Amino acid sequence: MSSIITEAFTHDHHACDHLLAAAEKSLTSGDWAVIGQASEALISTVNHHFDVEEQTLFPRLASIYRVASNPIEVMCSEHAQMRALLSDLGEAVAQRDRDTCQGVLETFHFLTQQHNSKEEIVLYPMADGALRDQATEIAGLVARES
Amino acid sequence: MLNTAGLSLDQAPPIRVPFAFFLAAPFFVFLAGALLLWQGEAALLTRWSPSALALTHLIALGFLTQVMLGALFQMLPVLIGARVPGAAWIAPLVQVFLILGTLALAVGLQWGGAVWLSLGGGALAVGLAVFMGAAGVALARGRGAPRTLQAMRLALFGLLMTLLLGVLLVAGLLGVPIGGLTAWVDLHLGWALLGWVGMLILGVGYQVVPMFHVTPAYPAWLARPAAWVILSGLLLATAATLMGWGGLAVWGFGSAVGVLAIFALVTLDQQRRRERPRIDVTLLHWWSAMLSVLLAAVVWLSDGRAELVGVLVLVGVGLGLPSGMLFKIMPFLSWFHLQHRQVAARRFDVRLPHMQAFIPERWARVQFGLHLSALLALTLAAVWPETVWLTPLGALMMMSAAALLSWLQLGCYRRHLQIGRRFLTSCAQ
Ligand SMILES: [Fe+2]
Ligand SMILES: [Fe+2]
């Protein structure tokens, strides 16, 4: 069975993991310009990933497999939680509040890991099965230089 | 065709289910510490003493297995994309039998008594069988990372073998004639430590080590054969025990021990290459547990004292790793469930604290320090059993570590309830 979608989106998850680790590392530098850049990179990459899932991957999957709509709903509500945390992160960076930055990143990290794991195990393989003829096109949406 | 049975990605079951397991577990460490304080010299003098047997089961079943079962009821949807059916009512049932069985078995092993032993063995058999049935259904439906899935399935098989051999040994203690009882005890121990605990660490480790600290994935040369080598080693040891060939059984155990030692080395190397810079308590617990595995393997392979191996495995790994996991899982679950309620109640005016607010990192580090001192004191006590003050010192450290763990857990739960109430009270205004 094809795994184009699983591979591309899993790869993008890892790209986000690297950016999160980089943001945490930047906190130890104490240089707020560097911290701002690192968290900006994290926020925009994660938001882009969510956008592709919410606007393209999930709706197309749901239109073919009705059973997927319940798990998709759970995934989207977790996106909302993570987006809220990212906006907390932006605020904390603006206020130069290091402890809050660290707290938000830790919470965001755990939430993201369990979220990604569920997508990689269940939803992406399902999407690979359902969207065989569109897989390359959808995968292209998250395949960015990294 | 696509298998969609049991497809559910929400965080089932409700938070009280895993928390009941987590909150009850330190109580057994406290009991084990008290027993050690009271009967300590005998316990570390020989693994065959009644108190050594009782202690082992209090820690292995009361703490380690209890925490792991609670975590599995919670984490299987995340790890393998399938949940335990009926977890909300099966889990409390399993827990009641596990607790009663462990207590009765410990009493029976310490003081003798056919009633206690059969009660303990019987209750554990029922509780664990129900768990294995339910988790078996989830694992049969599971998907995702093949190495994790395989190791988890084999861990469940290891638990089954441990249980069957345990029941056999209880029968032996009750007077059923069994030839070469000590060889069967070794086999029970082998399946328990290598087949259940070891395999579970493999399965969970493949997933959470890269996840928690952002490390590369485990190398295929290790992950592909590891679980199978452990399984074949244990099957070889079982066959050898049946035939009465003690020498061959040792080779079977040895290959499994070797694999776990390599796993520990690779894990330490993975964590050295982690991208997240922070050294949190979970990482500290992993380090001390993996070093304990390595040391235990060296002692066992060089035919050292069995009591020393026991301390390293039970305290270093059996108490350490679950504690490290609890410090991450409990704050996360508290936060996660509150977040859900917040969304459901549309109460965005109530600000949620982040994960770390549920268990203060500073106190978690103090708890790790106590745990480490207990491990150190008891390791030395097992090396020099004639130094009489080491064992009570270690026992006291172990009890204080358990008490502090319990205190931190209760604080986490109290915080969760407090914030949860805010959703109700401010609604009324
Ligand atoms: Fe997602
Ligand atoms: Fe995703």
Coordinates of C-alpha atoms and ligand atoms in Angstrom, one line a residue:
Chain A
M1 CA 0.0 0.0 0.0
S2 CA 1.2 3.5 -0.8
S3 CA 2.4 5.6 2.1
I4 CA 3.1 9.0 0.4
I5 CA 0.8 11.0 2.7
T6 CA 2.0 9.2 5.9
E7 CA 5.6 9.8 5.0
A8 CA 5.3 13.5 4.0
F9 CA 3.2 14.5 7.0
T10 CA 5.3 12.5 9.4
H11 CA 8.3 14.2 8.0
D12 CA 6.6 17.5 8.6
H13 CA 5.9 16.5 12.2
H14 CA 9.6 15.9 12.7
A15 CA 10.4 19.2 11.2
C16 CA 8.1 20.8 13.8
D17 CA 9.8 18.8 16.6
H18 CA 13.2 20.2 15.4
L19 CA 11.8 23.7 15.5
L20 CA 10.4 23.2 19.0
A21 CA 13.7 21.9 20.3
A22 CA 15.5 24.9 18.6
A23 CA 13.0 27.3 20.3
E24 CA 13.8 25.7 23.7
K25 CA 17.5 25.9 23.0
S26 CA 17.1 29.6 22.1
L27 CA 15.6 30.2 25.6
T28 CA 18.9 29.2 27.1
S29 CA 20.7 31.9 25.1
G30 CA 18.7 34.7 26.7
D31 CA 18.9 36.7 23.5
W32 CA 15.3 37.8 22.8
A33 CA 15.9 38.5 19.2
V34 CA 17.0 34.9 18.7
I35 CA 14.1 33.6 20.9
G36 CA 11.6 35.6 18.9
Q37 CA 12.9 34.3 15.6
A38 CA 13.0 30.7 16.8
S39 CA 9.4 30.8 18.1
E40 CA 8.2 32.6 15.0
A41 CA 9.6 29.8 12.9
L42 CA 7.9 27.2 15.1
I43 CA 4.5 29.0 15.1
S44 CA 4.4 29.6 11.3
T45 CA 5.4 26.0 10.4
V46 CA 2.9 24.4 12.8
N47 CA 0.1 26.7 11.7
H48 CA 0.8 25.9 8.0
H49 CA 0.7 22.1 8.9
F50 CA -2.6 22.5 10.6
D51 CA -4.0 24.6 7.7
V52 CA -3.1 21.9 5.2
E53 CA -4.8 19.2 7.4
E54 CA -7.9 21.2 8.2
Q55 CA -8.5 22.7 4.8
T56 CA -7.4 19.9 2.4
L57 CA -6.4 16.5 3.9
F58 CA -9.2 16.1 6.5
P59 CA -12.2 17.3 4.4
R60 CA -11.1 15.1 1.5
L61 CA -10.7 12.1 3.7
A62 CA -14.0 12.7 5.4
S63 CA -15.8 13.0 2.0
I64 CA -14.7 9.4 1.2
Y65 CA -14.7 7.7 4.6
R66 CA -17.6 8.8 6.7
V67 CA -16.1 6.8 9.7
A68 CA -13.2 9.2 9.8
S69 CA -15.3 12.2 10.7
N70 CA -15.3 11.5 14.5
P71 CA -11.5 11.1 14.8
I72 CA -11.1 14.1 12.6
E73 CA -13.2 16.1 14.9
V74 CA -11.0 15.1 17.8
M75 CA -7.9 16.1 15.9
C76 CA -9.3 19.5 15.0
S77 CA -10.2 20.2 18.6
E78 CA -6.6 19.4 19.6
H79 CA -5.4 21.8 16.8
A80 CA -7.5 24.5 18.6
Q81 CA -5.8 23.6 21.9
M82 CA -2.4 23.8 20.2
R83 CA -3.1 27.1 18.4
A84 CA -4.2 28.6 21.8
L85 CA -0.9 27.5 23.3
L86 CA 1.0 29.0 20.3
S87 CA -0.7 32.3 20.9
D88 CA 0.3 32.1 24.6
L89 CA 3.8 31.5 23.4
G90 CA 3.7 34.6 21.2
E91 CA 2.4 36.7 24.1
A92 CA 5.1 35.3 26.5
V93 CA 7.8 36.1 24.0
A94 CA 6.5 39.7 23.6
Q95 CA 6.6 40.1 27.4
R96 CA 10.0 38.5 27.6
D97 CA 8.7 36.0 30.2
R98 CA 11.2 33.1 30.0
D99 CA 9.4 30.8 32.6
T100 CA 6.1 31.1 30.8
C101 CA 7.8 30.4 27.4
Q102 CA 9.3 27.2 28.9
G103 CA 6.0 26.1 30.5
V104 CA 4.1 26.7 27.2
L105 CA 6.7 24.8 25.2
E106 CA 6.6 21.8 27.5
T107 CA 2.8 21.6 27.5
F108 CA 2.8 22.2 23.7
H109 CA 5.4 19.5 23.2
F110 CA 3.5 16.8 25.1
L111 CA 0.2 17.7 23.5
T112 CA 1.8 17.6 20.0
Q113 CA 3.5 14.3 20.5
Q114 CA 0.4 12.4 21.5
H115 CA -1.6 14.2 18.7
N116 CA 1.0 13.4 16.0
S117 CA 1.2 9.8 17.1
K118 CA -2.5 9.3 16.7
E119 CA -2.4 10.9 13.2
E120 CA 0.6 8.8 12.1
I121 CA -0.9 5.6 13.3
V122 CA -4.5 6.0 12.3
L123 CA -5.5 8.9 10.1
Y124 CA -2.6 9.2 7.6
P125 CA -2.6 5.5 6.7
M126 CA -6.3 5.8 6.2
A127 CA -5.8 8.8 4.0
D128 CA -3.2 7.0 2.0
G129 CA -5.8 4.3 1.3
A130 CA -8.6 6.6 0.5
L131 CA -6.9 9.4 -1.5
R132 CA -4.5 7.3 -3.6
D133 CA -4.8 9.5 -6.7
Q134 CA -4.4 12.8 -4.9
A135 CA -1.6 11.7 -2.5
T136 CA 1.2 13.3 -4.4
E137 CA -0.6 16.6 -4.7
I138 CA -1.6 16.7 -1.0
A139 CA 1.9 15.6 0.1
G140 CA 3.3 18.5 -1.9
L141 CA 1.5 21.0 0.3
V142 CA 3.6 20.1 3.3
A143 CA 6.8 19.3 1.5
R144 CA 8.8 22.4 2.1
E145 CA 12.5 22.9 2.2
S146 CA 13.7 21.6 5.5
Chain B
M1 CA -10.1 -3.6 3.6
L2 CA -9.5 -1.0 6.1
N3 CA -9.9 -2.0 9.7
T4 CA -11.9 0.6 11.5
A5 CA -13.1 -1.4 14.5
G6 CA -12.5 0.5 17.8
L7 CA -11.4 3.6 15.9
S8 CA -11.4 6.3 18.5
L9 CA -8.8 9.0 19.1
D10 CA -10.2 10.7 22.1
Q11 CA -8.5 10.4 25.5
A12 CA -10.6 7.6 26.9
P13 CA -11.1 6.7 29.8
P14 CA -12.0 9.4 32.3
I15 CA -9.1 10.8 34.3
R16 CA -10.1 9.1 37.6
V17 CA -9.3 5.6 36.0
P18 CA -5.6 6.0 35.5
F19 CA -5.3 8.3 38.5
A20 CA -6.7 5.6 40.8
F21 CA -3.8 3.3 39.8
F22 CA -1.2 6.1 40.1
L23 CA -2.4 7.3 43.5
A24 CA -2.5 3.9 45.0
A25 CA 0.9 2.7 43.9
P26 CA 3.3 4.6 46.3
F27 CA 1.4 3.1 49.2
F28 CA 2.9 -0.3 48.3
V29 CA 6.5 1.2 48.2
F30 CA 5.8 2.6 51.6
L31 CA 4.7 -0.9 52.8
A32 CA 7.8 -2.4 51.2
G33 CA 10.0 0.1 53.0
A34 CA 8.4 -0.6 56.3
L35 CA 8.9 -4.3 55.8
L36 CA 12.5 -3.7 54.9
L37 CA 13.0 -1.5 58.0
W38 CA 11.6 -4.2 60.2
Q39 CA 13.0 -7.4 58.5
G40 CA 15.7 -5.8 56.5
E41 CA 18.8 -7.9 57.3
A42 CA 17.1 -11.2 56.3
A43 CA 15.8 -9.7 53.1
L44 CA 19.2 -8.6 51.8
L45 CA 21.0 -11.6 53.2
T46 CA 19.3 -14.1 50.9
R47 CA 16.7 -13.8 48.2
W48 CA 15.0 -16.9 49.6
S49 CA 13.9 -15.2 52.8
P50 CA 10.2 -14.7 53.3
S51 CA 10.6 -10.9 53.5
A52 CA 12.7 -10.8 50.3
L53 CA 9.8 -12.6 48.5
A54 CA 7.2 -10.4 50.0
L55 CA 9.1 -7.2 49.3
T56 CA 9.7 -8.2 45.7
H57 CA 6.0 -8.7 45.1
L58 CA 5.0 -5.5 46.9
I59 CA 7.2 -3.5 44.5
A60 CA 6.8 -5.5 41.3
L61 CA 3.0 -5.8 41.5
G62 CA 1.9 -3.1 43.9
F63 CA 4.0 -0.3 42.3
L64 CA 5.5 -1.2 39.0
T65 CA 2.6 -3.3 37.5
Q66 CA 0.0 -1.0 39.1
V67 CA 1.4 2.1 37.5
M68 CA 2.0 0.4 34.2
L69 CA -1.5 -1.0 34.0
G70 CA -3.0 2.5 34.7
A71 CA -0.7 4.0 32.1
L72 CA -1.6 1.4 29.5
F73 CA -5.4 1.9 30.0
Q74 CA -4.7 5.5 29.2
M75 CA -1.9 5.4 26.6
L76 CA -2.8 2.6 24.3
P77 CA -4.9 4.9 22.0
V78 CA -1.8 7.1 21.7
L79 CA 0.8 4.2 21.4
I80 CA -1.1 1.8 19.1
G81 CA -4.3 3.7 18.1
A82 CA -6.7 1.3 19.8
R83 CA -8.3 1.6 23.2
V84 CA -9.1 -1.0 25.8
P85 CA -12.8 -1.8 25.4
G86 CA -14.8 -1.0 28.5
A87 CA -11.8 0.5 30.2
A88 CA -14.0 2.7 32.4
W89 CA -15.4 -0.3 34.3
I90 CA -12.8 -3.0 33.6
A91 CA -9.9 -0.9 35.0
P92 CA -11.4 -0.5 38.5
L93 CA -12.2 -4.2 38.6
V94 CA -8.7 -5.1 37.6
Q95 CA -7.3 -2.7 40.2
V96 CA -9.3 -4.1 43.1
F97 CA -8.1 -7.6 42.3
L98 CA -4.5 -6.4 41.8
I99 CA -4.5 -4.6 45.2
L100 CA -6.2 -7.4 47.2
G101 CA -4.1 -10.1 45.5
T102 CA -0.8 -8.3 46.1
L103 CA -1.6 -7.6 49.7
A104 CA -2.7 -11.2 50.4
L105 CA 0.2 -12.7 48.5
A106 CA 2.7 -10.5 50.5
V107 CA 1.1 -11.6 53.7
G108 CA 1.2 -15.2 52.6
L109 CA 4.9 -15.0 51.5
Q110 CA 5.9 -13.2 54.7
W111 CA 4.1 -15.2 57.3
G112 CA 2.9 -18.3 55.5
G113 CA -0.6 -19.6 55.5
A114 CA -2.4 -21.5 52.8
V115 CA -5.4 -19.2 52.9
W116 CA -3.4 -16.0 52.2
L117 CA -1.4 -17.6 49.5
S118 CA -4.3 -19.1 47.6
L119 CA -6.3 -15.9 48.1
G120 CA -3.4 -13.8 46.8
G121 CA -2.7 -16.1 43.8
G122 CA -6.4 -16.4 43.0
A123 CA -7.1 -12.7 43.1
L124 CA -4.1 -11.9 41.0
A125 CA -5.0 -14.6 38.5
V126 CA -8.5 -13.1 38.1
G127 CA -7.4 -9.5 37.9
L128 CA -4.5 -10.1 35.5
A129 CA -6.5 -12.4 33.3
V130 CA -9.2 -9.8 32.9
F131 CA -6.5 -7.2 32.1
M132 CA -4.8 -9.5 29.6
G133 CA -8.1 -10.2 27.9
A134 CA -9.1 -6.6 27.5
A135 CA -5.6 -5.4 26.5
G136 CA -5.3 -8.4 24.2
V137 CA -8.4 -7.1 22.3
A138 CA -6.8 -3.7 21.9
L139 CA -3.5 -5.1 20.9
A140 CA -5.1 -7.4 18.3
R141 CA -6.7 -4.3 16.7
G142 CA -3.7 -2.1 17.2
R143 CA -1.7 -0.6 14.4
G144 CA 1.2 1.8 13.9
A145 CA 4.9 1.3 14.7
P146 CA 5.4 -2.4 14.2
R147 CA 8.3 -2.7 16.7
T148 CA 6.2 -1.1 19.5
L149 CA 3.2 -3.3 18.7
Q150 CA 5.3 -6.4 18.6
A151 CA 7.1 -5.7 21.9
M152 CA 3.8 -4.8 23.6
R153 CA 2.1 -8.1 22.4
L154 CA 5.1 -10.1 23.6
A155 CA 5.1 -8.2 26.9
L156 CA 1.5 -9.3 27.4
F157 CA 2.6 -12.9 26.7
G158 CA 5.4 -12.4 29.2
L159 CA 2.9 -11.4 31.8
L160 CA 0.8 -14.5 31.1
M161 CA 3.8 -16.8 31.5
T162 CA 4.7 -15.0 34.7
L163 CA 1.2 -15.5 36.1
L164 CA 1.0 -19.1 35.1
L165 CA 4.4 -19.9 36.7
G166 CA 3.4 -17.9 39.7
V167 CA 0.2 -19.9 40.2
L168 CA 2.3 -23.1 39.8
L169 CA 4.7 -21.9 42.5
V170 CA 1.8 -21.1 44.9
A171 CA 0.5 -24.6 44.3
G172 CA 4.0 -25.8 45.1
L173 CA 4.1 -23.8 48.3
L174 CA 0.7 -25.3 49.2
G175 CA 2.1 -28.8 49.0
V176 CA 1.7 -29.9 45.4
P177 CA 4.9 -31.8 44.7
I178 CA 7.0 -30.0 42.0
G179 CA 10.4 -31.3 41.2
G180 CA 13.3 -28.7 41.2
L181 CA 11.3 -25.8 42.7
T182 CA 14.2 -23.4 42.7
A183 CA 14.6 -23.7 38.9
W184 CA 10.9 -22.9 38.5
V185 CA 11.3 -19.8 40.7
D186 CA 14.1 -18.7 38.5
L187 CA 11.9 -19.2 35.4
H188 CA 9.1 -17.2 37.0
L189 CA 11.6 -14.4 37.8
G190 CA 13.0 -14.6 34.3
W191 CA 9.6 -14.2 32.6
A192 CA 8.6 -11.4 35.0
L193 CA 11.7 -9.3 34.8
L194 CA 12.8 -10.0 31.2
G195 CA 9.5 -11.1 29.5
W196 CA 7.1 -8.6 31.1
V197 CA 9.0 -5.7 32.5
G198 CA 11.9 -5.8 30.0
M199 CA 9.7 -6.2 27.0
L200 CA 7.4 -3.4 28.2
I201 CA 10.4 -1.1 28.6
L202 CA 11.3 -1.9 25.0
G203 CA 7.9 -1.3 23.6
V204 CA 7.3 1.9 25.6
G205 CA 10.9 3.1 25.1
Y206 CA 10.8 2.8 21.3
Q207 CA 7.9 5.3 21.4
V208 CA 8.5 7.7 24.3
V209 CA 12.3 8.1 24.3
P210 CA 12.3 9.8 20.8
M211 CA 9.1 11.6 21.7
F212 CA 9.9 13.0 25.1
H213 CA 13.3 14.4 24.3
V214 CA 13.4 14.5 20.5
T215 CA 16.0 12.0 19.7
P216 CA 16.6 9.9 16.5
A217 CA 14.6 6.7 16.2
Y218 CA 16.1 3.5 17.6
P219 CA 18.3 1.8 15.1
A220 CA 16.8 -1.1 13.2
W221 CA 19.7 -3.4 13.9
L222 CA 18.5 -3.3 17.5
A223 CA 14.8 -2.8 17.3
R224 CA 14.1 -5.5 14.7
P225 CA 15.6 -8.5 16.5
A226 CA 15.5 -7.4 20.2
A227 CA 12.1 -8.6 21.2
W228 CA 12.5 -11.9 19.3
V229 CA 15.8 -12.6 20.9
I230 CA 14.4 -12.0 24.4
L231 CA 11.4 -14.3 23.6
S232 CA 13.5 -17.1 22.2
G233 CA 15.9 -16.9 25.1
L234 CA 13.0 -17.2 27.5
L235 CA 11.4 -20.1 25.5
L236 CA 14.8 -21.8 25.5
A237 CA 15.1 -21.4 29.3
T238 CA 11.5 -22.7 29.7
A239 CA 12.2 -25.8 27.6
A240 CA 15.5 -26.4 29.5
T241 CA 13.8 -26.1 32.9
L242 CA 11.2 -28.6 31.8
M243 CA 13.9 -31.0 30.8
G244 CA 15.9 -30.3 34.0
W245 CA 18.9 -28.8 32.1
G246 CA 19.9 -25.9 34.4
G247 CA 23.0 -25.1 32.4
L248 CA 21.1 -24.5 29.2
A249 CA 18.5 -22.3 31.0
V250 CA 21.2 -19.9 32.0
W251 CA 22.1 -19.4 28.3
G252 CA 18.5 -18.6 27.5
F253 CA 18.3 -15.9 30.3
G254 CA 21.8 -14.7 29.3
S255 CA 20.8 -13.8 25.8
A256 CA 17.8 -11.8 27.0
V257 CA 19.9 -10.0 29.6
G258 CA 22.4 -9.2 26.9
V259 CA 19.7 -7.6 24.7
L260 CA 18.4 -5.5 27.5
A261 CA 21.9 -4.3 28.4
I262 CA 22.4 -3.3 24.8
F263 CA 19.1 -1.6 24.8
A264 CA 20.1 0.4 27.9
L265 CA 23.4 1.5 26.2
V266 CA 21.6 2.5 23.0
T267 CA 19.0 4.4 25.0
L268 CA 21.7 6.4 26.9
D269 CA 23.3 7.2 23.6
Q270 CA 20.0 8.3 22.0
Q271 CA 19.4 10.6 24.9
R272 CA 22.8 12.0 24.7
R273 CA 21.9 13.0 21.1
R274 CA 18.6 14.6 22.1
E275 CA 17.6 18.0 20.7
R276 CA 15.7 19.3 23.7
P277 CA 18.3 20.8 25.9
R278 CA 16.6 20.6 29.3
I279 CA 17.5 17.9 31.8
D280 CA 14.1 17.2 33.4
V281 CA 13.3 14.7 36.1
T282 CA 12.0 12.1 33.6
L283 CA 15.4 12.1 31.9
L284 CA 17.2 11.8 35.3
H285 CA 15.0 8.7 36.1
W286 CA 15.7 7.2 32.7
W287 CA 19.5 7.7 33.2
S288 CA 19.6 6.1 36.6
A289 CA 17.3 3.2 35.5
M290 CA 19.4 2.5 32.4
L291 CA 22.6 2.6 34.5
S292 CA 20.9 0.2 36.9
V293 CA 20.1 -2.2 34.1
L294 CA 23.7 -2.1 32.9
L295 CA 25.1 -2.7 36.4
A296 CA 22.6 -5.5 37.1
A297 CA 23.5 -7.2 33.8
V298 CA 27.2 -7.0 34.7
V299 CA 26.6 -8.4 38.2
W300 CA 24.4 -11.2 36.9
L301 CA 26.8 -12.1 34.0
S302 CA 29.7 -12.2 36.4
D303 CA 27.8 -14.5 38.8
G304 CA 27.5 -11.8 41.5
R305 CA 25.1 -11.7 44.4
A306 CA 21.5 -12.2 43.3
E307 CA 20.3 -9.8 46.1
L308 CA 22.3 -7.0 44.4
V309 CA 20.7 -7.7 41.1
G310 CA 17.4 -7.6 42.8
V311 CA 18.0 -4.2 44.3
L312 CA 19.2 -2.7 41.1
V313 CA 16.3 -4.1 39.1
L314 CA 13.5 -3.5 41.6
V315 CA 14.6 -0.2 43.0
G316 CA 16.6 1.2 40.2
V317 CA 14.3 0.3 37.4
G318 CA 11.0 -0.9 39.0
L319 CA 10.6 2.3 41.2
G320 CA 12.6 4.7 39.0
L321 CA 11.1 4.4 35.6
P322 CA 7.5 4.5 36.5
S323 CA 8.2 7.5 38.8
G324 CA 9.8 9.3 35.9
M325 CA 6.8 8.6 33.7
L326 CA 4.3 9.7 36.4
F327 CA 6.0 13.2 36.6
K328 CA 5.1 13.7 33.0
I329 CA 1.8 11.8 32.5
M330 CA 0.0 13.1 35.6
P331 CA 0.5 16.9 34.9
F332 CA -0.3 16.3 31.3
L333 CA -3.5 14.5 31.9
S334 CA -4.6 17.1 34.5
W335 CA -4.0 19.9 32.1
F336 CA -5.5 18.0 29.1
H337 CA -8.8 17.1 30.9
L338 CA -9.2 20.7 32.2
Q339 CA -8.6 22.0 28.8
H340 CA -11.4 19.8 27.4
R341 CA -13.8 21.0 30.1
Q342 CA -12.8 24.6 29.4
V343 CA -13.7 24.2 25.7
A344 CA -16.9 22.3 26.5
A345 CA -18.0 25.0 29.0
R346 CA -16.8 27.8 26.8
R347 CA -15.2 29.4 29.8
F348 CA -12.1 31.0 28.3
D349 CA -12.1 33.6 31.1
V350 CA -10.6 30.9 33.4
R351 CA -6.9 30.8 32.7
L352 CA -5.3 27.4 32.9
P353 CA -1.8 27.0 34.3
H354 CA 0.7 25.0 32.2
M355 CA 1.8 21.5 32.9
Q356 CA 4.6 22.3 35.3
A357 CA 2.2 24.1 37.7
F358 CA 0.6 20.7 38.6
I359 CA 3.8 19.2 40.0
P360 CA 6.6 21.7 40.9
E361 CA 9.8 20.6 39.2
R362 CA 11.9 21.5 42.2
W363 CA 10.1 19.1 44.4
A364 CA 10.2 16.4 41.7
R365 CA 13.9 16.8 41.8
V366 CA 14.0 16.4 45.6
Q367 CA 12.0 13.2 45.1
F368 CA 14.5 12.0 42.6
G369 CA 17.3 12.7 45.1
L370 CA 15.6 10.7 47.8
H371 CA 15.0 7.8 45.3
L372 CA 18.7 7.9 44.3
S373 CA 19.9 7.9 48.0
A374 CA 17.6 4.9 48.6
L375 CA 19.0 3.1 45.6
L376 CA 22.6 3.9 46.6
A377 CA 22.1 2.8 50.3
L378 CA 20.4 -0.4 49.3
T379 CA 22.9 -1.2 46.6
L380 CA 25.7 -0.9 49.1
A381 CA 23.7 -2.9 51.7
A382 CA 23.4 -5.7 49.1
V383 CA 27.1 -5.6 48.5
W384 CA 28.0 -5.6 52.2
P385 CA 25.1 -7.1 54.1
E386 CA 27.2 -7.2 57.3
T387 CA 27.1 -3.4 57.5
V388 CA 23.9 -3.4 59.5
W389 CA 23.0 0.3 59.3
L390 CA 22.8 0.5 55.5
T391 CA 19.6 -1.4 55.1
P392 CA 17.5 0.6 57.6
L393 CA 18.9 3.8 56.1
G394 CA 17.9 2.7 52.6
A395 CA 14.5 1.6 53.8
L396 CA 13.9 5.1 55.4
M397 CA 15.0 6.8 52.2
M398 CA 12.7 4.6 50.1
M399 CA 9.8 5.4 52.4
S400 CA 10.4 9.1 52.3
A401 CA 10.7 9.0 48.5
A402 CA 7.4 7.2 48.3
A403 CA 5.8 9.6 50.8
L404 CA 7.0 12.6 48.8
L405 CA 5.8 11.1 45.5
S406 CA 2.4 10.5 47.0
W407 CA 2.3 14.1 48.3
L408 CA 3.2 15.5 44.9
Q409 CA 0.6 13.3 43.2
L410 CA -2.1 14.4 45.7
G411 CA -1.1 18.0 45.1
C412 CA -1.5 17.5 41.4
Y413 CA -4.9 16.0 41.8
R414 CA -6.0 18.6 44.2
R415 CA -5.0 21.3 41.8
H416 CA -6.9 19.6 39.1
L417 CA -10.1 19.5 41.2
Q418 CA -9.6 23.1 42.3
I419 CA -9.4 24.5 38.8
G420 CA -12.2 22.2 37.7
R421 CA -14.5 23.8 40.3
R422 CA -13.8 27.2 38.9
F423 CA -15.7 26.3 35.8
L424 CA -18.7 25.6 38.0
T425 CA -18.6 28.4 40.5
S426 CA -18.0 31.3 38.2
C427 CA -20.8 30.0 35.9
A428 CA -23.3 30.8 38.6
Q429 CA -22.5 34.5 38.6
Ligands
FE1 FE -2.9 17.5 13.2
FE2 FE -0.3 16.5 11.7

